[in-house]
mmCIF file of C-alpha atoms in Angstrom:
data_model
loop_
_atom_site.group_PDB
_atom_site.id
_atom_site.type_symbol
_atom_site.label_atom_id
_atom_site.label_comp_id
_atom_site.label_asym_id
_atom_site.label_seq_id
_atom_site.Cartn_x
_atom_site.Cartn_y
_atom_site.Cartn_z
ATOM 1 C CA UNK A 1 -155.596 -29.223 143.557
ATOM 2 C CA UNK A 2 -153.244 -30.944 141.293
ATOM 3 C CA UNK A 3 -154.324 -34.440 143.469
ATOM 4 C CA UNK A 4 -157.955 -33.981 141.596
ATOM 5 C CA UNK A 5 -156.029 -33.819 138.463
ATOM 6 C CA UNK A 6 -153.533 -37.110 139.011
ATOM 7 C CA UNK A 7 -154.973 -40.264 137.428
ATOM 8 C CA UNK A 8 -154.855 -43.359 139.233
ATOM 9 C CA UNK A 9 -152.090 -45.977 139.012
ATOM 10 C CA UNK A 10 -154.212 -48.943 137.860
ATOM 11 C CA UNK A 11 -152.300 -52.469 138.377
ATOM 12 C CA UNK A 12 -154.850 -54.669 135.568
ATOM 13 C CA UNK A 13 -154.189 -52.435 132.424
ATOM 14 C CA UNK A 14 -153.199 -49.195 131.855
ATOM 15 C CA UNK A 15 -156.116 -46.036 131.569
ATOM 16 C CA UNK A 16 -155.316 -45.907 127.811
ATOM 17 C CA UNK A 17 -156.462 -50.060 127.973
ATOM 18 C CA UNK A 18 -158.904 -49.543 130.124
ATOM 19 C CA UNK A 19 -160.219 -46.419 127.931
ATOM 20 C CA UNK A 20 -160.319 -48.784 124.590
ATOM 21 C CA UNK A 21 -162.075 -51.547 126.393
ATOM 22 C CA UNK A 22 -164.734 -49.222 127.587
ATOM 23 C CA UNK A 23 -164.812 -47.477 123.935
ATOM 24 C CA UNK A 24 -164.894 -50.390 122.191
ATOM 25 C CA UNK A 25 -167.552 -52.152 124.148
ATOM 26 C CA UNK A 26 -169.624 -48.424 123.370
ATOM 27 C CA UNK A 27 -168.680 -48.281 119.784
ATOM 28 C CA UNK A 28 -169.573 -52.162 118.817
ATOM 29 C CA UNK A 29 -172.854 -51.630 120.499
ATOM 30 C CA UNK A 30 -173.493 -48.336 119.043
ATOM 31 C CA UNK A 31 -173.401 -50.242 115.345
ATOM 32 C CA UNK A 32 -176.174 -52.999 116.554
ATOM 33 C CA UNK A 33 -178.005 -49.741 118.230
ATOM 34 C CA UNK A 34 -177.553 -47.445 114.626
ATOM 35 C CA UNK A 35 -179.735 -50.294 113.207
ATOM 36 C CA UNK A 36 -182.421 -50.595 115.965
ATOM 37 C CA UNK A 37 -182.220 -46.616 115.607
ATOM 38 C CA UNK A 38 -183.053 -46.588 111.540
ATOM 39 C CA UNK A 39 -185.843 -49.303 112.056
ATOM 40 C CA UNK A 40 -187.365 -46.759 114.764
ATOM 41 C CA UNK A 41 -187.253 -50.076 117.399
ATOM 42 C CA UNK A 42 -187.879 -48.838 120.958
ATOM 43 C CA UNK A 43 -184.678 -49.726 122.215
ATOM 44 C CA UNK A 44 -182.020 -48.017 120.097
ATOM 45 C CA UNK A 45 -178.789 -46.451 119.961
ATOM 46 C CA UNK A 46 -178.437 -44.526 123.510
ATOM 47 C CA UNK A 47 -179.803 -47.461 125.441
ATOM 48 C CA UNK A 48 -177.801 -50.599 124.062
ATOM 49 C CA UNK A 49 -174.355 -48.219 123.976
ATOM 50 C CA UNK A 50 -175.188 -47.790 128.061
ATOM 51 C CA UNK A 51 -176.014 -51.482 128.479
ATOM 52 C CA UNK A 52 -172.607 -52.651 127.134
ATOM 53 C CA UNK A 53 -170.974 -49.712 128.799
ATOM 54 C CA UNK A 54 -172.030 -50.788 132.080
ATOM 55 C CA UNK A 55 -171.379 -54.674 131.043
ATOM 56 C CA UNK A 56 -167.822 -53.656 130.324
ATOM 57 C CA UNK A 57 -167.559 -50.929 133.424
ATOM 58 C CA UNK A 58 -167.850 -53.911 135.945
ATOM 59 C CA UNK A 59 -165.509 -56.482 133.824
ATOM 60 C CA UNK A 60 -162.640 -54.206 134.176
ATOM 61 C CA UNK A 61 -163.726 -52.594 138.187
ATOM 62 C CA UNK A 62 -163.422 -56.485 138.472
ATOM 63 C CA UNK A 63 -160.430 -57.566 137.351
ATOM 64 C CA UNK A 64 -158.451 -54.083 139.122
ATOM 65 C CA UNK A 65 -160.143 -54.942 142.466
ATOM 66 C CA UNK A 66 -157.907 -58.279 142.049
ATOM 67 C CA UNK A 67 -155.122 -57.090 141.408
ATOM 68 C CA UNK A 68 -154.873 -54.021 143.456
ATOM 69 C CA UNK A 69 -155.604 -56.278 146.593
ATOM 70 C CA UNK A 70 -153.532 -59.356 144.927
ATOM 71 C CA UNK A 71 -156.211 -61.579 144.392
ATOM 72 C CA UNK A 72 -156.067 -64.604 146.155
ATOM 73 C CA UNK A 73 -158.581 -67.309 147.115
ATOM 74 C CA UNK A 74 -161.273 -64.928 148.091
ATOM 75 C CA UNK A 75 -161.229 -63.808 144.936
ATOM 76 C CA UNK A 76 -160.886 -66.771 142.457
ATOM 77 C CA UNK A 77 -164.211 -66.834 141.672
ATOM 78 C CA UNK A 78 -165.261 -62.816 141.417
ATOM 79 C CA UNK A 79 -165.089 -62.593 137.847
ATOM 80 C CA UNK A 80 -167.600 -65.350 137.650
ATOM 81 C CA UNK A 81 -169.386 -64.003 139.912
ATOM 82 C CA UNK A 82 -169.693 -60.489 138.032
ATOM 83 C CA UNK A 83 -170.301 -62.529 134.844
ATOM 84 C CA UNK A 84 -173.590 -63.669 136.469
ATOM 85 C CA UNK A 85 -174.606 -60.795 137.880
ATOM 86 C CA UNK A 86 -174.166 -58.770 134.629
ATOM 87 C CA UNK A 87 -176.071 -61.175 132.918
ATOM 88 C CA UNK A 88 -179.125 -61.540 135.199
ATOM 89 C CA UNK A 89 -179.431 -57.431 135.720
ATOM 90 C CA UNK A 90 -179.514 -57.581 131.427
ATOM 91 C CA UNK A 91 -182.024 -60.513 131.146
ATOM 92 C CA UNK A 92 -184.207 -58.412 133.753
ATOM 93 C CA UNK A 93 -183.366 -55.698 131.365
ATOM 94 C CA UNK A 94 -184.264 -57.547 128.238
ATOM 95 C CA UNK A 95 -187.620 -58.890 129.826
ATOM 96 C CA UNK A 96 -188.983 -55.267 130.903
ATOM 97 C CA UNK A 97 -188.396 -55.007 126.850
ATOM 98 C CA UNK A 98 -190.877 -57.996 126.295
ATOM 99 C CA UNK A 99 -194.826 -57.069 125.789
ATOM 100 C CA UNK A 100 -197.656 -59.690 125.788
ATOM 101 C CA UNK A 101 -200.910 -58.258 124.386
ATOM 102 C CA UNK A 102 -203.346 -61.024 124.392
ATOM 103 C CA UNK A 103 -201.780 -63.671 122.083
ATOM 104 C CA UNK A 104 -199.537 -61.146 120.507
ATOM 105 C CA UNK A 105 -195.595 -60.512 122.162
ATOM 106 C CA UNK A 106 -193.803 -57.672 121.165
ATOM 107 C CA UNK A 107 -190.334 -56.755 121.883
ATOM 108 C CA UNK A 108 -188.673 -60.366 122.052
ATOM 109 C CA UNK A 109 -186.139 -59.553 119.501
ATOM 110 C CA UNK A 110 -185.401 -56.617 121.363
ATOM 111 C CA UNK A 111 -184.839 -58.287 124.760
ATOM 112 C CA UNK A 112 -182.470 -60.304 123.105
ATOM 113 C CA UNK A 113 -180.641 -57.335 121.198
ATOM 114 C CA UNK A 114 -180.008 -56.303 124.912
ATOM 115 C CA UNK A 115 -178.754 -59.677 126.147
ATOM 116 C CA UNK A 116 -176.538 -59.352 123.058
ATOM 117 C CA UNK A 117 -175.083 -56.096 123.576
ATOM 118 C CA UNK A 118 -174.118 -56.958 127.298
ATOM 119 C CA UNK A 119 -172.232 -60.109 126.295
ATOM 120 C CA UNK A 120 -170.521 -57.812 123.933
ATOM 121 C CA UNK A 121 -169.847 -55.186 126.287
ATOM 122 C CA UNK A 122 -168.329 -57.915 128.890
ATOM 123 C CA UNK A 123 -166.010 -59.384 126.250
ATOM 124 C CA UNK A 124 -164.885 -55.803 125.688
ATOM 125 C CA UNK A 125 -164.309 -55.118 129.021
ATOM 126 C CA UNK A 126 -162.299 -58.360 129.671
ATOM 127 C CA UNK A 127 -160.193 -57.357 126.521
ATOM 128 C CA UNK A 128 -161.579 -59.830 124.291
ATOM 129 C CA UNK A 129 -161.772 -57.204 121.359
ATOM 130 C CA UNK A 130 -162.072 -60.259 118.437
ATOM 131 C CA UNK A 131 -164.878 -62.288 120.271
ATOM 132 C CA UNK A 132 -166.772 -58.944 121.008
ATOM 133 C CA UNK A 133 -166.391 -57.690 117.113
ATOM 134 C CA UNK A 134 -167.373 -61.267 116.050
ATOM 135 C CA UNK A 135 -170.290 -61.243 118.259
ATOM 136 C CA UNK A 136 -171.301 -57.567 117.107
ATOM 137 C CA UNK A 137 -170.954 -58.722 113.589
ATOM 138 C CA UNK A 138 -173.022 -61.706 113.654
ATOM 139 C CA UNK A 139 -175.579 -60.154 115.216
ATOM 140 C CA UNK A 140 -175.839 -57.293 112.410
ATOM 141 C CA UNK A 141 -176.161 -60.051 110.369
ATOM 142 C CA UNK A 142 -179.014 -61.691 111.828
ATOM 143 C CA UNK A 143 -180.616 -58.364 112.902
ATOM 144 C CA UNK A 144 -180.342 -56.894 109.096
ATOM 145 C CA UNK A 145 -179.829 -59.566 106.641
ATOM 146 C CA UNK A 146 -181.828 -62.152 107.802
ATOM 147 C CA UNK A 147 -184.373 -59.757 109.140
ATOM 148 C CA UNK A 148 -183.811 -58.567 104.873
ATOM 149 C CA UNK A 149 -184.927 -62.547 104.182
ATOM 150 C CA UNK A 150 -187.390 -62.700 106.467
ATOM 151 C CA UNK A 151 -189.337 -59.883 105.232
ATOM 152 C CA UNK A 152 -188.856 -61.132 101.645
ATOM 153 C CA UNK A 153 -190.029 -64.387 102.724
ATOM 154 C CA UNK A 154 -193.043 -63.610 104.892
ATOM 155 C CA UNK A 155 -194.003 -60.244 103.359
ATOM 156 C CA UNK A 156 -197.840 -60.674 105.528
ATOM 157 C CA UNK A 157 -195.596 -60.958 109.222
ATOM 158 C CA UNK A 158 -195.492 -57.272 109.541
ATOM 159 C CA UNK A 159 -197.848 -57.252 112.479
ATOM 160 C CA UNK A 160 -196.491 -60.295 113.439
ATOM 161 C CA UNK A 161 -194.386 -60.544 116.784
ATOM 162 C CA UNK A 162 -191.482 -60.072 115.740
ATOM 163 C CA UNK A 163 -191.779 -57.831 113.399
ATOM 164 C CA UNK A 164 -193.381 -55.277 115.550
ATOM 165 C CA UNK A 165 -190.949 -55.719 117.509
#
């Protein structure tokens, strides 16, 4: 019974590193997904905190996997190849968030919010904690400020594309 309890000996980073990587990646996307969430978007909190959850969940499985079975030339290559992967499953993601009625698209802002989030939860999950809160932070700033501006601006787009978005 006590082997259910034992936590694993990870060679990459330790569970406490591992545990902030994944928490961060869930807490910088929860911020971007609090303002989707207050603007009532259809992608919101819940959804972009999973997205860079997952983005970050496969950046670290990657980089144990090397260095649990030490790596080597097999293996120079994986985390680019998990890079790629991530990003494709998102995009697919991102475009099931895209809507064309007649001329009109709706959700384009939104597919990109979820690109957004993934690329912050991978740069969690490699441990790049600075590059994922910069990237969190700049896109608050286009999500709330300039969307702020824009409205200000263009007061007649609200059944524009993007703002229906």
């Amino acid at each position: 019974m006590t082997e259910l309890l034992d936590l694993p000996t990870l060679r990459y980073a330790s569970m406490s590193e591992v545990t902030v990587r994944l928490v961060a990646a869930v807490f910088l996307a929860g911020l971007i997904g609090l303002d989707r969430e207050v603007r009532q978007k259809p992608v919101g909190l819940k959804t972009l905190m999973l997205v860079a959850l997952g983005a970050a969940s496969f950046c670290v499985t990657v980089m144990e996997m090397i260095a649990q079975t030490g790596g080597g030339e097999s293996f120079a290559h994986a985390p680019d190849r998990v890079m790629q992967g991530v990003i494709g499953g998102i995009g697919f993601l991102g475009a099931g968030a895209i809507i064309q009625e007649g001329v009109r698209v709706r959700g384009v802002t939104t597919g990109a919010t979820i690109w957004v989030v993934g690329g912050v939860g991978m740069a969690s999950g490699f441990g790049f904690y600075l590059h994922a809160a910069l990237v969190t932070g700049i896109a608050l700033f286009v999500l709330v400020i300039l969307g702020w501006i824009e409205r200000m601006l263009f007061p007649g787009r609200g059944e524009s594309a993007e703002e229906v978005d």
